[in-house]
């Protein structure tokens, strides 16, 4: 009932012991009350965080680093709504936000897409009936284009320069309309996109060709909540799931010679041959190069039972949050 946005300091790498275990306690710097469930959030810049609420509101909070406080900087009260903006109970959950300062794009259960600017009171652009189903996640493809995924298994590209309110391209999973929950694009090769959804499968798409994924990889046993390419080393991809697992997918070469990434826990390795990842796949993720013949998959938290709801990755550091109401920091990703 009582939700909060919190800023933590996870301390320095200098405190890690010999075995890579981290010794300092994470430190709560400040927090602030938040109305509704926090559905998604992203830093807009060094000081501002954009937060999506189940009430349909989108809020920018400012982190004041000099005195370690948080304050609400700006709020779009009913960015998402079912009936009309004026009904008190008509809010629809805002399910996803993505920032490219000063622009902020939000999507929601109402199938609406909003484009906001951090310095403007009203939306710059709203696509009211962008989708007849729930939009679950959004990310930038380029500065003027966004990708959305919805609850009937579709991936759509929207060109924000176009005035018409239709997607410029629609891709979909064949057959079953499995809801897609998450999407990320390859940081260097923007035509490569990864999505995950209700059935736990990882789909890799090449948006230059066809309207279906180039590969479908068996992954989790329940919903996949988040998928992320490593921002500076995109041969590595991370996915997390309702089934309590968090997988590290490694398509870099010579995987067999690599030491185990983790000091604790077992590791499950699956080698996928070309029959699984079909021939058209290039770039490590989409390649027919025989040296890229295998992919190593490691479950980074083998004995977890509760859902892993969110993850983020930067450098050697992985952060994830679970239904245990805990946040975990792994600083030794490639150790």
CSV table of C-alpha atoms in Angstrom, one decimal, residues 68-298:
chain,number,residue,atom,x,y,z
A,68,UNK,CA,20.6,13.8,0.1
A,69,UNK,CA,16.9,14.4,-0.4
A,70,UNK,CA,14.4,13.5,-3.1
A,71,UNK,CA,11.6,15.8,-4.3
A,72,UNK,CA,8.9,15.6,-6.9
A,73,UNK,CA,10.1,17.9,-9.7
A,74,UNK,CA,7.2,17.5,-12.2
A,75,UNK,CA,4.2,15.2,-12.6
A,76,UNK,CA,1.9,14.4,-15.5
A,77,UNK,CA,-1.1,13.3,-13.4
A,78,UNK,CA,-3.1,11.2,-15.9
A,79,UNK,CA,-0.6,10.4,-18.6
A,80,UNK,CA,-2.5,7.2,-19.0
A,81,UNK,CA,-6.3,6.7,-18.5
A,82,UNK,CA,-9.1,4.4,-19.6
A,83,UNK,CA,-12.2,6.6,-19.8
A,84,UNK,CA,-11.2,10.2,-19.9
A,85,UNK,CA,-8.6,12.2,-18.1
A,86,UNK,CA,-11.1,13.9,-15.8
A,87,UNK,CA,-12.6,10.8,-14.1
A,88,UNK,CA,-11.1,10.3,-10.7
A,89,UNK,CA,-10.9,6.6,-11.0
A,90,UNK,CA,-10.1,6.4,-14.7
A,91,UNK,CA,-6.3,6.0,-14.5
A,92,UNK,CA,-4.6,3.2,-16.5
A,93,UNK,CA,-1.3,1.9,-15.4
A,94,UNK,CA,1.8,3.4,-17.1
A,95,UNK,CA,3.7,0.2,-17.8
A,96,UNK,CA,6.9,1.6,-19.3
A,97,UNK,CA,9.1,4.7,-19.6
A,98,UNK,CA,12.2,5.4,-21.6
A,99,UNK,CA,14.3,8.6,-21.6
A,100,UNK,CA,16.5,10.3,-24.1
A,101,UNK,CA,17.0,13.6,-22.3
A,102,UNK,CA,15.0,15.9,-22.6
A,103,UNK,CA,12.5,13.5,-24.2
A,104,UNK,CA,10.5,10.9,-22.3
A,105,UNK,CA,8.3,8.3,-23.9
A,106,UNK,CA,5.7,6.5,-21.9
A,107,UNK,CA,3.3,3.5,-22.7
A,108,UNK,CA,0.4,2.1,-20.8
A,109,UNK,CA,-2.4,-0.4,-20.3
A,110,UNK,CA,-4.6,2.0,-22.2
A,111,UNK,CA,-2.6,1.4,-25.4
A,112,UNK,CA,-1.5,5.0,-25.5
A,113,UNK,CA,2.0,6.4,-26.3
A,114,UNK,CA,3.0,9.8,-24.9
A,115,UNK,CA,6.0,11.9,-25.8
A,116,UNK,CA,6.9,14.3,-23.1
A,117,UNK,CA,9.7,16.9,-22.7
A,118,UNK,CA,11.2,17.3,-19.3
A,119,UNK,CA,10.8,21.1,-19.5
A,120,UNK,CA,7.2,21.2,-20.9
A,121,UNK,CA,3.9,21.0,-19.0
A,122,UNK,CA,1.9,19.2,-21.6
A,123,UNK,CA,2.7,16.2,-23.8
A,124,UNK,CA,4.5,17.1,-27.0
A,125,UNK,CA,2.7,14.3,-28.8
A,126,UNK,CA,0.1,11.6,-27.8
A,127,UNK,CA,-0.9,8.7,-29.9
A,128,UNK,CA,-4.2,7.8,-28.4
A,129,UNK,CA,-5.1,4.5,-29.9
A,130,UNK,CA,-1.6,3.4,-30.6
A,131,UNK,CA,-2.6,-0.2,-29.6
A,132,UNK,CA,-5.9,-1.9,-28.9
A,133,UNK,CA,-4.1,-4.1,-26.3
A,134,UNK,CA,-1.8,-3.3,-23.4
A,135,UNK,CA,1.6,-1.9,-24.2
A,136,UNK,CA,4.1,-3.5,-21.9
A,137,UNK,CA,7.4,-1.9,-22.7
A,138,UNK,CA,9.1,0.7,-24.8
A,139,UNK,CA,12.6,1.6,-25.9
A,140,UNK,CA,14.3,3.9,-28.3
A,141,UNK,CA,15.4,2.4,-31.6
A,142,UNK,CA,17.0,5.7,-32.8
A,143,UNK,CA,16.5,9.3,-31.5
A,144,UNK,CA,13.3,9.6,-33.5
A,145,UNK,CA,12.0,6.0,-33.5
A,146,UNK,CA,10.7,3.9,-30.7
A,147,UNK,CA,9.9,0.2,-30.3
A,148,UNK,CA,6.9,-1.1,-28.3
A,149,UNK,CA,5.8,-4.6,-27.3
A,150,UNK,CA,2.2,-5.5,-26.5
A,151,UNK,CA,0.1,-8.2,-24.9
A,152,UNK,CA,-0.7,-10.0,-28.2
A,153,UNK,CA,2.9,-10.8,-29.2
A,154,UNK,CA,3.6,-7.8,-31.5
A,155,UNK,CA,6.7,-5.7,-31.8
A,156,UNK,CA,6.0,-2.3,-33.4
A,157,UNK,CA,8.2,0.5,-34.6
A,158,UNK,CA,6.9,4.1,-34.4
A,159,UNK,CA,8.5,7.0,-36.2
A,160,UNK,CA,7.9,10.1,-34.0
A,161,UNK,CA,8.6,12.4,-37.0
A,162,UNK,CA,5.5,11.0,-38.8
A,163,UNK,CA,2.3,12.8,-38.0
A,164,UNK,CA,0.1,9.7,-38.7
A,165,UNK,CA,-0.7,7.6,-35.7
A,166,UNK,CA,0.2,4.2,-37.2
A,167,UNK,CA,3.4,2.2,-36.6
A,168,UNK,CA,5.9,2.2,-39.5
A,169,UNK,CA,6.4,-1.5,-39.0
A,170,UNK,CA,4.7,-4.4,-37.2
A,171,UNK,CA,6.4,-7.7,-36.3
A,172,UNK,CA,4.8,-10.6,-34.6
A,173,UNK,CA,5.4,-14.0,-33.2
A,174,UNK,CA,4.0,-16.6,-35.5
A,175,UNK,CA,0.8,-18.4,-34.4
A,176,UNK,CA,0.3,-18.0,-30.7
A,177,UNK,CA,-0.2,-14.4,-29.6
A,178,UNK,CA,2.0,-14.7,-26.6
A,179,UNK,CA,2.2,-11.4,-24.6
A,180,UNK,CA,5.6,-9.8,-24.8
A,181,UNK,CA,6.8,-8.1,-21.6
A,182,UNK,CA,10.2,-6.7,-22.4
A,183,UNK,CA,12.3,-5.4,-25.3
A,184,UNK,CA,15.9,-4.2,-25.7
A,185,UNK,CA,17.9,-3.3,-28.8
A,186,UNK,CA,21.6,-4.1,-29.5
A,187,UNK,CA,23.7,-1.1,-28.5
A,188,UNK,CA,25.8,-1.1,-31.7
A,189,UNK,CA,23.7,-2.9,-34.2
A,190,UNK,CA,20.4,-1.2,-34.0
A,191,UNK,CA,18.6,-3.7,-36.3
A,192,UNK,CA,19.1,-6.4,-33.7
A,193,UNK,CA,16.3,-6.5,-31.1
A,194,UNK,CA,15.6,-8.9,-28.3
A,195,UNK,CA,12.2,-9.5,-26.7
A,196,UNK,CA,10.8,-11.8,-23.9
A,197,UNK,CA,7.4,-12.6,-22.8
A,198,UNK,CA,4.8,-14.8,-21.1
A,199,UNK,CA,6.2,-18.1,-22.3
A,200,UNK,CA,9.8,-17.4,-21.1
A,201,UNK,CA,11.2,-17.6,-24.7
A,202,UNK,CA,13.9,-15.3,-25.8
A,203,UNK,CA,13.2,-13.9,-29.3
A,204,UNK,CA,15.9,-12.3,-31.4
A,205,UNK,CA,14.6,-10.1,-34.3
A,206,UNK,CA,16.4,-8.5,-37.3
A,207,UNK,CA,14.2,-5.6,-38.1
A,208,UNK,CA,15.7,-5.2,-41.6
A,209,UNK,CA,14.1,-8.5,-42.8
A,210,UNK,CA,10.8,-10.3,-42.4
A,211,UNK,CA,8.2,-9.7,-39.8
A,212,UNK,CA,9.0,-12.7,-37.6
A,213,UNK,CA,11.9,-13.3,-35.2
A,214,UNK,CA,15.1,-14.8,-36.7
A,215,UNK,CA,15.5,-17.1,-33.7
A,216,UNK,CA,13.4,-18.3,-30.8
A,217,UNK,CA,15.5,-19.6,-27.9
A,218,UNK,CA,14.1,-21.8,-25.1
A,219,UNK,CA,14.8,-19.9,-21.9
A,220,UNK,CA,12.7,-19.6,-18.7
A,221,UNK,CA,9.9,-21.7,-17.4
A,222,UNK,CA,7.7,-18.7,-16.7
A,223,UNK,CA,7.3,-15.1,-17.7
A,224,UNK,CA,10.4,-13.2,-18.7
A,225,UNK,CA,10.3,-9.8,-17.1
A,226,UNK,CA,13.4,-8.1,-18.4
A,227,UNK,CA,16.0,-8.5,-21.2
A,228,UNK,CA,19.2,-6.4,-21.4
A,229,UNK,CA,22.1,-6.5,-23.8
A,230,UNK,CA,25.3,-5.5,-22.0
A,231,UNK,CA,25.7,-1.8,-23.0
A,232,UNK,CA,29.4,-2.0,-23.8
A,233,UNK,CA,29.8,-5.8,-24.5
A,234,UNK,CA,26.7,-6.8,-26.4
A,235,UNK,CA,27.8,-10.4,-27.0
A,236,UNK,CA,26.5,-10.8,-23.5
A,237,UNK,CA,22.7,-10.6,-22.8
A,238,UNK,CA,20.8,-11.0,-19.5
A,239,UNK,CA,17.3,-12.1,-18.9
A,240,UNK,CA,15.3,-12.6,-15.7
A,241,UNK,CA,12.0,-14.4,-14.9
A,242,UNK,CA,9.1,-15.2,-12.7
A,243,UNK,CA,10.6,-18.7,-12.3
A,244,UNK,CA,13.4,-17.2,-10.1
A,245,UNK,CA,16.2,-17.5,-12.6
A,246,UNK,CA,18.5,-14.9,-14.1
A,247,UNK,CA,20.4,-16.0,-17.2
A,248,UNK,CA,23.6,-14.8,-18.7
A,249,UNK,CA,23.7,-15.5,-22.4
A,250,UNK,CA,27.3,-15.4,-23.8
A,251,UNK,CA,27.8,-15.5,-27.6
A,252,UNK,CA,31.5,-14.4,-27.5
A,253,UNK,CA,34.0,-16.7,-29.0
A,254,UNK,CA,35.9,-19.6,-27.2
A,255,UNK,CA,33.2,-20.0,-24.6
A,256,UNK,CA,34.6,-23.4,-23.7
A,257,UNK,CA,37.9,-21.9,-22.5
A,258,UNK,CA,36.3,-19.4,-20.1
A,259,UNK,CA,36.4,-19.9,-16.4
A,260,UNK,CA,33.1,-20.0,-14.5
A,261,UNK,CA,31.7,-16.5,-13.9
A,262,UNK,CA,30.6,-17.3,-10.4
A,263,UNK,CA,32.4,-18.4,-7.4
A,264,UNK,CA,29.3,-19.9,-5.8
A,265,UNK,CA,26.6,-22.1,-7.0
A,266,UNK,CA,26.6,-24.6,-9.9
A,267,UNK,CA,26.3,-23.5,-13.4
A,268,UNK,CA,24.1,-25.0,-16.1
A,269,UNK,CA,25.6,-24.7,-19.6
A,270,UNK,CA,23.6,-25.3,-22.7
A,271,UNK,CA,25.2,-25.4,-26.1
A,272,UNK,CA,22.8,-24.5,-28.8
A,273,UNK,CA,23.8,-25.8,-32.2
A,274,UNK,CA,22.9,-24.2,-35.5
A,275,UNK,CA,19.7,-26.3,-35.7
A,276,UNK,CA,18.4,-24.3,-32.8
A,277,UNK,CA,19.7,-20.9,-33.9
A,278,UNK,CA,18.9,-20.9,-37.6
A,279,UNK,CA,21.4,-20.1,-40.3
A,280,UNK,CA,20.3,-16.5,-40.9
A,281,UNK,CA,21.4,-15.4,-37.5
A,282,UNK,CA,24.4,-12.9,-37.7
A,283,UNK,CA,26.6,-10.7,-35.5
A,284,UNK,CA,27.2,-13.3,-32.8
A,285,UNK,CA,23.4,-12.9,-32.4
A,286,UNK,CA,22.8,-13.3,-36.1
A,287,UNK,CA,25.7,-15.2,-37.6
A,288,UNK,CA,26.5,-18.3,-39.7
A,289,UNK,CA,30.1,-18.1,-38.8
A,290,UNK,CA,31.1,-21.6,-37.5
A,291,UNK,CA,33.2,-20.1,-34.7
A,292,UNK,CA,30.0,-18.6,-33.3
A,293,UNK,CA,28.5,-22.1,-33.3
A,294,UNK,CA,27.8,-22.2,-29.6
A,295,UNK,CA,26.3,-20.1,-26.9
A,296,UNK,CA,26.9,-20.5,-23.2
A,297,UNK,CA,24.1,-19.9,-20.8
A,298,UNK,CA,24.7,-19.5,-17.1
